[in-house]
PDB file of C-alpha atoms in Angstrom:
ATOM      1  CA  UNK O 228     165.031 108.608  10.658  1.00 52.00           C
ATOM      2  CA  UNK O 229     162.976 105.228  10.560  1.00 49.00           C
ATOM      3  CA  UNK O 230     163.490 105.032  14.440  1.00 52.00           C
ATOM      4  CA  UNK O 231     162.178 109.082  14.362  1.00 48.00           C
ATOM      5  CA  UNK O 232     158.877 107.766  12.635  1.00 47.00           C
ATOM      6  CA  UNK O 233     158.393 104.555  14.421  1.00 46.00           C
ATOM      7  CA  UNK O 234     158.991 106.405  18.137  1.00 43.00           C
ATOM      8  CA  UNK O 235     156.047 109.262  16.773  1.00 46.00           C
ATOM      9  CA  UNK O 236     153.665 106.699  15.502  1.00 48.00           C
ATOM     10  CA  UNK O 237     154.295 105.114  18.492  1.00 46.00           C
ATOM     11  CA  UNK O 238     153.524 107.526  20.721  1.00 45.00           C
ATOM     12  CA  UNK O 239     150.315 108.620  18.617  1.00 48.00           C
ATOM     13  CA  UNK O 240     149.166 104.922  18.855  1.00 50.00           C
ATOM     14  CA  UNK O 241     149.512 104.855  22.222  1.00 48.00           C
ATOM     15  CA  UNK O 242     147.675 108.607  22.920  1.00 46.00           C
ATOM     16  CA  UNK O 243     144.616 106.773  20.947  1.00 50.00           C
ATOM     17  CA  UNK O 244     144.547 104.296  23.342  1.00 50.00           C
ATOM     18  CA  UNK O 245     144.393 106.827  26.139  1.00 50.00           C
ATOM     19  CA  UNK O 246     141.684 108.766  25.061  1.00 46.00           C
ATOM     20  CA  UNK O 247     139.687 106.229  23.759  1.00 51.00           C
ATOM     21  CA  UNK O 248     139.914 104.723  27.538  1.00 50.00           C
ATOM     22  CA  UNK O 249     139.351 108.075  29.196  1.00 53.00           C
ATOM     23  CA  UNK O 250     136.021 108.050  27.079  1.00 53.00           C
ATOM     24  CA  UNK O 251     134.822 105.117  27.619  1.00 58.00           C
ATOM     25  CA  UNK O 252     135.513 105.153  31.619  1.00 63.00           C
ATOM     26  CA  UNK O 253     133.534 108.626  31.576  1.00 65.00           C
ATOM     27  CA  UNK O 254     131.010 107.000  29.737  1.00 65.00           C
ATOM     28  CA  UNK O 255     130.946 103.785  32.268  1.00 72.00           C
ATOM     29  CA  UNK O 256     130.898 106.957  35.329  1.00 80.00           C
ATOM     30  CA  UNK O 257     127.882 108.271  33.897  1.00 91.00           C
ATOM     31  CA  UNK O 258     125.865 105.471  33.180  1.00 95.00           C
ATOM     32  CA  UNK O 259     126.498 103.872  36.698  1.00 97.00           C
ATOM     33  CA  UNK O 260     126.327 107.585  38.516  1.00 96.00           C
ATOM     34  CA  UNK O 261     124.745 107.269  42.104  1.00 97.00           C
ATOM     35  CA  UNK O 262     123.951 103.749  41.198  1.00 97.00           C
ATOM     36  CA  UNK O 263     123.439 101.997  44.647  1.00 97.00           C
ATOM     37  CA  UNK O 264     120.738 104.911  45.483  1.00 97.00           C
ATOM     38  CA  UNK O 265     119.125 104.002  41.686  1.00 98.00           C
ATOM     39  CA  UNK O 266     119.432 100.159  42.470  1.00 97.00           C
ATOM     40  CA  UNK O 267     117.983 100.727  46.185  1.00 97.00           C
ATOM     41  CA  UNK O 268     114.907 103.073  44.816  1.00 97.00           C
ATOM     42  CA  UNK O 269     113.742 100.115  41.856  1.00 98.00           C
ATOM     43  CA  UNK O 270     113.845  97.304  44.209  1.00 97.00           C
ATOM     44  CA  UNK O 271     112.012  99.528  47.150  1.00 96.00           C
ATOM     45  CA  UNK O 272     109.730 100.128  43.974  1.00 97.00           C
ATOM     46  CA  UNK O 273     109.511  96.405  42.578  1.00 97.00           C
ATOM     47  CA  UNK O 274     108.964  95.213  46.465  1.00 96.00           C
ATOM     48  CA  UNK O 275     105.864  97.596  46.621  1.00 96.00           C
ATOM     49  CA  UNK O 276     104.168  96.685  43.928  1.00 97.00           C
ATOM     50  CA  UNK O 277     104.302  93.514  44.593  1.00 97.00           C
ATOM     51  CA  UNK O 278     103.016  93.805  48.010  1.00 96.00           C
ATOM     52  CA  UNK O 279     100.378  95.584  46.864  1.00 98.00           C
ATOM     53  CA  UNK O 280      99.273  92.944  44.518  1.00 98.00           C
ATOM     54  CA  UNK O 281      99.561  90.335  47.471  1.00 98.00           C
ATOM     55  CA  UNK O 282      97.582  92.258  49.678  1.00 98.00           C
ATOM     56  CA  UNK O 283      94.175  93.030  46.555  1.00 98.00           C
ATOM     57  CA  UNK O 284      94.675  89.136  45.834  1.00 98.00           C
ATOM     58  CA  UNK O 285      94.565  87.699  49.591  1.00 98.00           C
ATOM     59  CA  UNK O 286      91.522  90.384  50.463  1.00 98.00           C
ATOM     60  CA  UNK O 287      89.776  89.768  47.190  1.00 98.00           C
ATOM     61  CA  UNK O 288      90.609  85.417  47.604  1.00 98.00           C
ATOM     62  CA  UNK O 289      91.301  84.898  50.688  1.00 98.00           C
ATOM     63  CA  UNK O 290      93.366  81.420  51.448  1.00 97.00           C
ATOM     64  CA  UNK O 291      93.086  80.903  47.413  1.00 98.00           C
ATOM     65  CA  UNK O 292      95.868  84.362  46.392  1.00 98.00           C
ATOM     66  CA  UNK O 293      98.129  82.359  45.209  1.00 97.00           C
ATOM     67  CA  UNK O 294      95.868  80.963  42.498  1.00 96.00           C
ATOM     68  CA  UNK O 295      95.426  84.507  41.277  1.00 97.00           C
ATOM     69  CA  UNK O 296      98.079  86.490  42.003  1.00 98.00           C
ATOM     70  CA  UNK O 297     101.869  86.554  39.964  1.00 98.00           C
ATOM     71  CA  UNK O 298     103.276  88.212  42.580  1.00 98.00           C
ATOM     72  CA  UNK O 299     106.034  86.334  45.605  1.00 97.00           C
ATOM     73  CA  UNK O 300     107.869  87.697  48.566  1.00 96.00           C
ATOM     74  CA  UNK O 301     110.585  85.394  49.739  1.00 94.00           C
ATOM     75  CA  UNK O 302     112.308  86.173  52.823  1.00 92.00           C
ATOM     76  CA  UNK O 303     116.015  84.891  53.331  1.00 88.00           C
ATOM     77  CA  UNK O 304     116.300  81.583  55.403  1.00 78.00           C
ATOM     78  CA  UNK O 305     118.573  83.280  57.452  1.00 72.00           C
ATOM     79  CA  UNK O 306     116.282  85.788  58.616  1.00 69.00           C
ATOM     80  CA  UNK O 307     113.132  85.773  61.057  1.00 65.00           C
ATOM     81  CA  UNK O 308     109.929  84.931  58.835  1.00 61.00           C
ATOM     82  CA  UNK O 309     107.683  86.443  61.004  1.00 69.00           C
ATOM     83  CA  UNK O 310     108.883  90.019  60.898  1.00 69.00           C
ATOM     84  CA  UNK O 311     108.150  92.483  57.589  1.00 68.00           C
ATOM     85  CA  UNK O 312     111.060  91.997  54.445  1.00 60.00           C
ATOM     86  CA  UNK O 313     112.850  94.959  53.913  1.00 69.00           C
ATOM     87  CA  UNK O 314     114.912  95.673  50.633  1.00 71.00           C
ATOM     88  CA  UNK O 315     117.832  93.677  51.798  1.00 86.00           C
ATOM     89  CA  UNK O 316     116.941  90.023  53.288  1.00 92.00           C
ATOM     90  CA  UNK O 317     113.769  89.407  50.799  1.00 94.00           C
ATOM     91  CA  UNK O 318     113.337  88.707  47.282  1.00 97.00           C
ATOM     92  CA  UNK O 319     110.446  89.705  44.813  1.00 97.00           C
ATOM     93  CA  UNK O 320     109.500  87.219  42.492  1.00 98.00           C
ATOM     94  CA  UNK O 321     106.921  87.492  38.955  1.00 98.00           C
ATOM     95  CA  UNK O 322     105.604  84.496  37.670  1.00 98.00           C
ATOM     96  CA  UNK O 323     105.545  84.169  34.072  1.00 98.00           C
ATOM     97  CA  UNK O 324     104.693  80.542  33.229  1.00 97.00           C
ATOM     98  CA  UNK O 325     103.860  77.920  36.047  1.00 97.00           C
ATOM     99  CA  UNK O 326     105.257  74.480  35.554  1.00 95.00           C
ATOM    100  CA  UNK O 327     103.853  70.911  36.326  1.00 89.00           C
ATOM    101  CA  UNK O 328     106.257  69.837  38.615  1.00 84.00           C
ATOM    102  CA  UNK O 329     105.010  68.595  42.283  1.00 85.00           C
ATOM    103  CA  UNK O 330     108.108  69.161  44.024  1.00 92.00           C
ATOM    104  CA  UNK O 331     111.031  71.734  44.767  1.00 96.00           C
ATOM    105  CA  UNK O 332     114.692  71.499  44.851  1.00 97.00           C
ATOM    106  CA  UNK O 333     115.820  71.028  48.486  1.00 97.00           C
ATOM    107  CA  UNK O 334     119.392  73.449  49.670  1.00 97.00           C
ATOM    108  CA  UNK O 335     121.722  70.061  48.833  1.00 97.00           C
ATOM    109  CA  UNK O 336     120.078  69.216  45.757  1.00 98.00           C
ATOM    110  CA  UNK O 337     121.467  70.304  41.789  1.00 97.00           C
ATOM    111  CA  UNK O 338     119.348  71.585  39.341  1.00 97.00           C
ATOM    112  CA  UNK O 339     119.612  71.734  35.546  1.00 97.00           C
ATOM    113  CA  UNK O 340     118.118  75.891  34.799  1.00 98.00           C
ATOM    114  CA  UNK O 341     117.803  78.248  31.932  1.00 98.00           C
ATOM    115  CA  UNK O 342     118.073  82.230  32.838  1.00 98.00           C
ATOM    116  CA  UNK O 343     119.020  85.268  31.466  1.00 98.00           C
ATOM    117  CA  UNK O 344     120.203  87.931  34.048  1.00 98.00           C
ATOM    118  CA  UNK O 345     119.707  91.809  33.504  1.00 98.00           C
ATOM    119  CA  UNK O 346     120.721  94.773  35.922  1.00 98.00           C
ATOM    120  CA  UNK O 347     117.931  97.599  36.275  1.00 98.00           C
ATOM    121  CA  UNK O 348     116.495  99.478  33.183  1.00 98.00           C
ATOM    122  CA  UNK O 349     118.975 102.899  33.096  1.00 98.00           C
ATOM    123  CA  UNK O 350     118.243 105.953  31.324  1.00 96.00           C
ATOM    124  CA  UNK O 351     121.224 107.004  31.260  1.00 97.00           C
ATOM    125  CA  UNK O 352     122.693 104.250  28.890  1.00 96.00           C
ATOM    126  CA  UNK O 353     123.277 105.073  25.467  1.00 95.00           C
ATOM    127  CA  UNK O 354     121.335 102.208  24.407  1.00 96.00           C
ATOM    128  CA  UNK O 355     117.391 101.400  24.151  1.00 97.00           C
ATOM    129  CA  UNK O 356     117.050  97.812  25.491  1.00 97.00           C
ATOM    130  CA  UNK O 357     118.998  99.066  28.327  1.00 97.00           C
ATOM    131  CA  UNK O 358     116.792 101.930  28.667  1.00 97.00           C
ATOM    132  CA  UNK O 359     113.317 100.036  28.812  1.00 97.00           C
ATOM    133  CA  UNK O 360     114.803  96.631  30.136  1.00 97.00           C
ATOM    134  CA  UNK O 361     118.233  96.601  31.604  1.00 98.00           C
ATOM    135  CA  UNK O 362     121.568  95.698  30.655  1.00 98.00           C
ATOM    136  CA  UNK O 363     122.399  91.745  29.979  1.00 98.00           C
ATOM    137  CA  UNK O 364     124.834  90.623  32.059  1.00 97.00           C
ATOM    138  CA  UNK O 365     124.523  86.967  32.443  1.00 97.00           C
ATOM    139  CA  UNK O 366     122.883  84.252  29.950  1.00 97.00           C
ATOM    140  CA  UNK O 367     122.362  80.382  29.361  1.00 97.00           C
ATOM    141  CA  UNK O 368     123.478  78.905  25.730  1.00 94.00           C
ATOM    142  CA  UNK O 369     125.188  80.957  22.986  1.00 92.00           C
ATOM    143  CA  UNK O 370     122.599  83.734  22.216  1.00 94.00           C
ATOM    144  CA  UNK O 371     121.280  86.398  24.271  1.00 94.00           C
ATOM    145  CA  UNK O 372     118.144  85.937  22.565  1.00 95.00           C
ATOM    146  CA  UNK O 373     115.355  85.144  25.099  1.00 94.00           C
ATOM    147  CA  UNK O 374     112.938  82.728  22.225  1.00 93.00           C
ATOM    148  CA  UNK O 375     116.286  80.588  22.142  1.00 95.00           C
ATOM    149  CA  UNK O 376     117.370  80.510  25.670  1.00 97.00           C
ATOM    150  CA  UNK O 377     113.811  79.451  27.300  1.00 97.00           C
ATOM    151  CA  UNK O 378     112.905  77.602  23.640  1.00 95.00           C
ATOM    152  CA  UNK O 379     111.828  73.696  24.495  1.00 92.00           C
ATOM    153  CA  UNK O 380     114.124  72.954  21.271  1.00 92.00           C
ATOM    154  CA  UNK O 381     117.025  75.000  21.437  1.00 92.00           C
ATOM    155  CA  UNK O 382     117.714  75.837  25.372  1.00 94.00           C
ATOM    156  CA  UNK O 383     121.011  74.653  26.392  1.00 93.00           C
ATOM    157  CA  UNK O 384     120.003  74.581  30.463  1.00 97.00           C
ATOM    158  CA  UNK O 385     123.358  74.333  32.885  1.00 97.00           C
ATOM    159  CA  UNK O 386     123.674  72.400  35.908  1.00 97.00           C
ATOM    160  CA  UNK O 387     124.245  74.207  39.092  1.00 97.00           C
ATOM    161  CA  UNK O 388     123.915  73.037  42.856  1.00 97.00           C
ATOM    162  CA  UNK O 389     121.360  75.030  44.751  1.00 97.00           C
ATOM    163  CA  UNK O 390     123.286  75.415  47.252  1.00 96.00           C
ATOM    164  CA  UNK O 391     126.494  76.738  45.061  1.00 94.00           C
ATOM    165  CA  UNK O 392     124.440  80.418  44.362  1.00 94.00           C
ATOM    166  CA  UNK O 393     123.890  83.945  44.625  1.00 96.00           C
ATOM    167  CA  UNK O 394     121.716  83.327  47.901  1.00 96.00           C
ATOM    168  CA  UNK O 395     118.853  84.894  46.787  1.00 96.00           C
ATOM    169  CA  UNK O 396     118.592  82.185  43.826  1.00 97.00           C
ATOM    170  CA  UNK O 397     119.513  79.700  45.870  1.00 97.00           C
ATOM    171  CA  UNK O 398     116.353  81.095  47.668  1.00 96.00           C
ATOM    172  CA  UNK O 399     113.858  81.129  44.581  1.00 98.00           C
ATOM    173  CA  UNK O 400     114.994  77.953  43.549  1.00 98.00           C
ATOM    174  CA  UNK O 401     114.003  76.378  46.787  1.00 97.00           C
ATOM    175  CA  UNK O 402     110.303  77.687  45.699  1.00 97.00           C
ATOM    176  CA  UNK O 403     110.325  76.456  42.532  1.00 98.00           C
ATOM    177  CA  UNK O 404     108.529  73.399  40.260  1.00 97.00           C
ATOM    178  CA  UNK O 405     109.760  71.981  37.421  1.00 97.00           C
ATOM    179  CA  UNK O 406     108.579  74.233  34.536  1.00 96.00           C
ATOM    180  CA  UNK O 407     108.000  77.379  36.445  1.00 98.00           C
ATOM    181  CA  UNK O 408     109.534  80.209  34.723  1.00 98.00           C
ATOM    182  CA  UNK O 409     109.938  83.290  36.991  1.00 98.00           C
ATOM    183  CA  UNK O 410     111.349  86.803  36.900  1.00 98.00           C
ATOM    184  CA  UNK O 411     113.734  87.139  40.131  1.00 98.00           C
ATOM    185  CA  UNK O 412     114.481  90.777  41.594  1.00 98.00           C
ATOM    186  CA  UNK O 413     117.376  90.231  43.643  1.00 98.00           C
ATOM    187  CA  UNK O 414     118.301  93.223  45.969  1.00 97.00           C
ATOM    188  CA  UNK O 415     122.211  93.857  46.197  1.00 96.00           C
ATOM    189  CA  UNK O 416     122.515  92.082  49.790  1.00 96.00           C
ATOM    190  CA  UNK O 417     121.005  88.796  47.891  1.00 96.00           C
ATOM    191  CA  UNK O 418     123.488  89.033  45.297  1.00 96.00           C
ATOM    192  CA  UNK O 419     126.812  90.357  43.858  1.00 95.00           C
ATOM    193  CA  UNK O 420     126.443  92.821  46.879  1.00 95.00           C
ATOM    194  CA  UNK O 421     129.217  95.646  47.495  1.00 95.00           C
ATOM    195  CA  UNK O 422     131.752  93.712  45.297  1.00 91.00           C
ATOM    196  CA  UNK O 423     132.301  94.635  41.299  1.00 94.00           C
ATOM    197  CA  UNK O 424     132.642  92.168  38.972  1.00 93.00           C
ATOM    198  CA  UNK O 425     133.981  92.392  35.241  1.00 92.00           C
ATOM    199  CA  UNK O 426     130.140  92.898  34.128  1.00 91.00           C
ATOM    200  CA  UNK O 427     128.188  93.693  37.417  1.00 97.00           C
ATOM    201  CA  UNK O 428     128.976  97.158  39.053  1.00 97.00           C
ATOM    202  CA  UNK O 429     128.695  96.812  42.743  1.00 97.00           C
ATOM    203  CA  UNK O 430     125.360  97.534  44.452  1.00 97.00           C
ATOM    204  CA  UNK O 431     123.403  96.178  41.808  1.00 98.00           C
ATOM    205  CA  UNK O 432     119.610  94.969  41.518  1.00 98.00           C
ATOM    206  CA  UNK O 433     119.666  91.850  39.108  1.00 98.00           C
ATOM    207  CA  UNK O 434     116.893  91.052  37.558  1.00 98.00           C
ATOM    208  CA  UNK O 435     116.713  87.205  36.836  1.00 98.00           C
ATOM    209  CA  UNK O 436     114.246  85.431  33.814  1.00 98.00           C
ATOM    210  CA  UNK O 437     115.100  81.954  35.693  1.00 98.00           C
ATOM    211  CA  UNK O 438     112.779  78.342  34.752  1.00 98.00           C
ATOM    212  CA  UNK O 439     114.001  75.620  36.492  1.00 98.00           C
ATOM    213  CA  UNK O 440     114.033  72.468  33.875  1.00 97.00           C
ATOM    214  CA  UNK O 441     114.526  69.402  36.351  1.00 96.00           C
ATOM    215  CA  UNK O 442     116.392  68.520  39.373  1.00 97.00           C
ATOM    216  CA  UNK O 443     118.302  66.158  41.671  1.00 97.00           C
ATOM    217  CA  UNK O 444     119.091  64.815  45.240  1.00 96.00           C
ATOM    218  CA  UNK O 445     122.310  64.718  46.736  1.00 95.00           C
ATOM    219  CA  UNK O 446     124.397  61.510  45.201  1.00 93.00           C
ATOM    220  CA  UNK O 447     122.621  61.541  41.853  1.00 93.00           C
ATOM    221  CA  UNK O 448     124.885  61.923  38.653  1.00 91.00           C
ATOM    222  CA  UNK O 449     123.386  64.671  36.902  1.00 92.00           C
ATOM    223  CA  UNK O 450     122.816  63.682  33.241  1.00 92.00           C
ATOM    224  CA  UNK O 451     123.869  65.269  30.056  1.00 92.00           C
ATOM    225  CA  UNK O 452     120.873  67.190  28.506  1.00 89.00           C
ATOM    226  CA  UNK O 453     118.843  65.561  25.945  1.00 76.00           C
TER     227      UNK O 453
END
């Protein structure tokens, strides 16, 4: 009889377990539906209004845009600069605090960084943050919260190698100064690309906050923070 009761409770146990997985994989299908068309639409959206932006600063400045405009195009080093980005070899970049620093990391150099990574804002999550500003896939430190991952006292930056990167931040990293704090669109081709990971469905537009704290040439020991 105790075998009766243990097989049943057994078998309800393990019913739970199916259905609670069924749900939560139909959830996953409908928050992700027709994703690489969603992901290709944003970043199509993202590149044209910052090319817009470009364009009002350099015919309202002239050679002086930069100084007034937030806006970047990057195009990827492996690609001819001379001809127009399209949505897969260029990156947009936002500016949301320029550093101090004169120069910028170099392909073979490492780089001590702080970022937090999110994939595009989708209406179709259950939940409001990832509604308005994307789900949070990636982070620096041990909280998700932005004040204490890009906080002067309590960021934990990592080292990385520039070179060692999704390519389109090994791209923006090549543009940046030391204190520059930037918000990275990185088109699918520039990043994970066709390939799921645990966290990152495939096809996927990440959206970097990435400030570079410091860096260092090829043969220097990269020191312990603080």
């Amino acid at each position: 009889m105790k075998r009766l009761f243990y097989l049943i409770a057994l078998l309800l146990a393990s019913t739970a377990s199916f259905t609670a997985c069924s749900e939560t994989d139909e959830e996953e299908d409908v928050k992700y539906s027709n994703w690489e068309a969603r992901n290709t639409a944003y970043f199509d959206s993202i590149m044209g209004v910052a090319r817009t932006a470009i364009a009002e600063a350099k015919a309202t400045y002239g050679d002086d845009w930069e100084d007034h405009c937030d806006w970047r195009l990057y195009r990827t080093y492996a690609q001819d600069a001379s001809k127009t980005g399209t949505s897969s070899d260029s990156i947009a970049v936002q500016i949301s605090k320029r550093g101090t620093g004169s120069g910028c990391p170099i392909y073979t150099d490492s780089a001590r960084v702080n970022y937090l990574v999110r994939l595009i804002p989708n209406a179709l999550s259950d939940k409001e943050e990832e509604q308005t500003l994307g789900e949070i896939v990636g982070y620096t430190g041990v909280s998700k919260d932005s004040t204490s991952i890009f906080s002067e006292e309590f960021c934990t930056p990592v080292a990385v190698a520039v070179s060692n990167n999704l390519e389109g931040i090994s791209m923006a990293l090549m543009y940046m100064h030391i204190g520059d704090l930037w918000r990275v669109y990185l088109p699918c081709q520039l990043g994970n690309g066709t390939t799921p990971t645990s966290y990152i469905p495939a096809y996927s537009t990440l959206i970097y906050a990435l400030e570079l704290k410091a860096y260092y040439h090829k043969g220097t020991v990269v020191p312990d923070w603080r």
